[in-house]
Tab-separated table of C-alpha atoms in Angstrom:
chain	number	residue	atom	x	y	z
A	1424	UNK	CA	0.000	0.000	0.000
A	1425	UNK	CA	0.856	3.686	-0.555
A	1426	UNK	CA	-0.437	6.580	0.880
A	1427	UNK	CA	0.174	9.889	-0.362
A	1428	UNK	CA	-0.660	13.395	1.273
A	1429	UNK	CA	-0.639	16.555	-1.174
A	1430	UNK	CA	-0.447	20.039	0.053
A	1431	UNK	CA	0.847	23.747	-0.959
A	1432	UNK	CA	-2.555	24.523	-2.835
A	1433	UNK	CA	-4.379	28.075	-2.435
A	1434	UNK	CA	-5.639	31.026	-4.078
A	1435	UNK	CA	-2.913	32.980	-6.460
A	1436	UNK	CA	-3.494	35.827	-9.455
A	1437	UNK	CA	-2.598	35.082	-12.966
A	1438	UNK	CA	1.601	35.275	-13.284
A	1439	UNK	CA	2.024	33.948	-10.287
A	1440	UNK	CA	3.570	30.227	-8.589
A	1441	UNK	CA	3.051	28.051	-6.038
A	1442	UNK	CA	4.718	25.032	-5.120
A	1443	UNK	CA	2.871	22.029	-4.324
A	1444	UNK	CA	4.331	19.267	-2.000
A	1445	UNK	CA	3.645	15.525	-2.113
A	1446	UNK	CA	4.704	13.075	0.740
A	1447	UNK	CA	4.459	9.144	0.111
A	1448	UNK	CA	4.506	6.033	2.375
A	1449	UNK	CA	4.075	2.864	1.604
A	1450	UNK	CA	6.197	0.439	-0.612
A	1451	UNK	CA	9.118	1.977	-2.742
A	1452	UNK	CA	8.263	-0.462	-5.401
A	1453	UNK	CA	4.872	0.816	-6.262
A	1454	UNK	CA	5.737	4.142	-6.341
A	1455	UNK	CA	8.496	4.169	-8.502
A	1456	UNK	CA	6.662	6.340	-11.018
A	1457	UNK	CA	5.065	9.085	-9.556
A	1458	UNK	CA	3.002	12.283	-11.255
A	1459	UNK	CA	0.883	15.414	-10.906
A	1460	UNK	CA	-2.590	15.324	-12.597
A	1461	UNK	CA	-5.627	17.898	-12.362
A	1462	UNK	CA	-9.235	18.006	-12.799
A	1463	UNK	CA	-11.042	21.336	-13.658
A	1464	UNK	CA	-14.508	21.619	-13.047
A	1465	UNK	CA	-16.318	19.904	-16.057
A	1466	UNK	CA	-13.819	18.313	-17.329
A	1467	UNK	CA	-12.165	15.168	-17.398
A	1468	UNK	CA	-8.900	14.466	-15.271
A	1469	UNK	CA	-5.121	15.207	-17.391
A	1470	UNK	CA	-1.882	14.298	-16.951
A	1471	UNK	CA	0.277	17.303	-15.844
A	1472	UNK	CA	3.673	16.157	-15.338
A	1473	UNK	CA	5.668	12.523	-13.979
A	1474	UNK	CA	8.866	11.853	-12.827
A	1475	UNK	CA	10.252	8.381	-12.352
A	1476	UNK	CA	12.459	6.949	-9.172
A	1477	UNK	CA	16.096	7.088	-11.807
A	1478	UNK	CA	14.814	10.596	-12.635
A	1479	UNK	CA	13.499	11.137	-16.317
A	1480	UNK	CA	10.367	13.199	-15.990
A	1481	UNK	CA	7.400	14.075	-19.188
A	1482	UNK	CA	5.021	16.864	-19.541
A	1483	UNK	CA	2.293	17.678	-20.713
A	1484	UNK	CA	2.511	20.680	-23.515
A	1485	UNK	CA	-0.026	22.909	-21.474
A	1486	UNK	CA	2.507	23.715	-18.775
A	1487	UNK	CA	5.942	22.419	-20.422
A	1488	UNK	CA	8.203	25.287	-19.726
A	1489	UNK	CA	5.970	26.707	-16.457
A	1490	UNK	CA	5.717	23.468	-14.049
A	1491	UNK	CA	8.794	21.499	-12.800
A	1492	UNK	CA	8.160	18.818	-11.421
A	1493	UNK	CA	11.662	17.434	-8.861
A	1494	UNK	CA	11.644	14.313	-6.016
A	1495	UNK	CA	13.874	14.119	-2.882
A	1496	UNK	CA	14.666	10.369	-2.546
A	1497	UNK	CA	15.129	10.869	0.888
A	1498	UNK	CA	12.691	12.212	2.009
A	1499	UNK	CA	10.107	10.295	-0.314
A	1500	UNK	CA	8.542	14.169	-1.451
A	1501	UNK	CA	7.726	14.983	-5.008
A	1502	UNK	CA	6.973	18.555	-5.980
A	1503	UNK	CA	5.073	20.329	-8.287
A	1504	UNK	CA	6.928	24.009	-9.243
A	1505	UNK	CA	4.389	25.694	-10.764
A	1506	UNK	CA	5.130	29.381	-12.455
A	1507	UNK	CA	3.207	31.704	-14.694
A	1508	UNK	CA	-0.082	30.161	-13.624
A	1509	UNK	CA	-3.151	31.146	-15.610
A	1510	UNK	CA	-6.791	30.703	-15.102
A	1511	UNK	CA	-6.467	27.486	-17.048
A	1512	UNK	CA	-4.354	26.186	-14.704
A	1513	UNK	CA	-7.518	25.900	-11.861
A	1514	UNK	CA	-8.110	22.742	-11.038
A	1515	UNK	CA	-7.422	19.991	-8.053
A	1516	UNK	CA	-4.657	18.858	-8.115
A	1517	UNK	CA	-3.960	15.240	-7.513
A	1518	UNK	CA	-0.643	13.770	-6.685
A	1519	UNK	CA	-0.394	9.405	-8.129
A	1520	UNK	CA	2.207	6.822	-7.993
A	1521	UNK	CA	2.879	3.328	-9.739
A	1522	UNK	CA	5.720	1.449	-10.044
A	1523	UNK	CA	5.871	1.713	-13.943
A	1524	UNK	CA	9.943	1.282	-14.456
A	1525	UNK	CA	9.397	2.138	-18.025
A	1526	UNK	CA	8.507	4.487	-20.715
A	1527	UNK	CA	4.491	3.946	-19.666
A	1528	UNK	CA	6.087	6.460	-16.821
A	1529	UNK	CA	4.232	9.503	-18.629
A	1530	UNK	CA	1.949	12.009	-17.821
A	1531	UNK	CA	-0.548	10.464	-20.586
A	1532	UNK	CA	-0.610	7.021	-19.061
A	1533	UNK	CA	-2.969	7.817	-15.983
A	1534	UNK	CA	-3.431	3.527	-16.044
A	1535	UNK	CA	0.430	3.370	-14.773
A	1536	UNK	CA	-0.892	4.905	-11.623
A	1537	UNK	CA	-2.351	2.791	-8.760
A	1538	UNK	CA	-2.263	5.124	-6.281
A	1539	UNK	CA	-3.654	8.355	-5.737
A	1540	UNK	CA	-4.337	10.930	-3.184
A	1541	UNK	CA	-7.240	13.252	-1.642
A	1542	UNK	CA	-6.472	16.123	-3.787
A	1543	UNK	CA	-5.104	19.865	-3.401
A	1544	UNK	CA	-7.402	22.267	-4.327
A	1545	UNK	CA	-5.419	25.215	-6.831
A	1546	UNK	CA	-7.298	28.672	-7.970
A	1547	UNK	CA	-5.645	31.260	-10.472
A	1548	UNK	CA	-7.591	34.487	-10.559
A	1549	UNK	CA	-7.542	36.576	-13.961
């Protein structure tokens, strides 16, 4: 089992960043792959960014060049840099992990991801 606890959302005004934090438990193994997605209201769930346990990471093209994602191994934490936010951006914010050790690692394989947590609610005001 896994369990994973997001935080660092709020309320921010277009241009700005936030950081948002993810801390997992559980077996290594299964979250060897672990990623950022977001829901908007009325819309489905995307992929925003992953980043696997040896380190290579994928975006998606809505926030390549704005959103980092980064991991400290030690302390089992994956974070979400997120910069020049716009309204699109909105959304909760869900932190995953699976223990893909492969290319299915990617922001646009959402069925790599087993395990997922509560949410962390993110508003950008225009």
């Amino acid at each position: 089992q896994v369990q994973l606890i997001e935080s660092g959302g709020g309320s921010v005004q277009a241009g700005g960043s936030l950081r948002l934090s993810c801390v997992a438990s559980g077996s290594m193994y299964s979250r060897y792959c672990m990623g950022w997605f977001r829901q908007a209201p009325g819309k489905e769930r995307e992929g925003v960014a992953t980043i696997r346990r040896d380190d290579p990471t994928s975006y998606a093209d809505s926030v390549k060049g704005r959103f980092t994602i980064s991991q400290d191994k030690y302390t089992a934490a994956v974070y979400l840099q997120m910069s020049s936010l716009q309204s699109e951006d909105t959304a909760i914010y869900y932190c995953a992990a699976g223990g893909a050790r492969d290319s299915g690692c990617r922001y646009d394989n959402d069925w790599a991801f087993n395990y997922w947590g509560r949410g962390t609610q993110v508003t950008v005001s225009s």
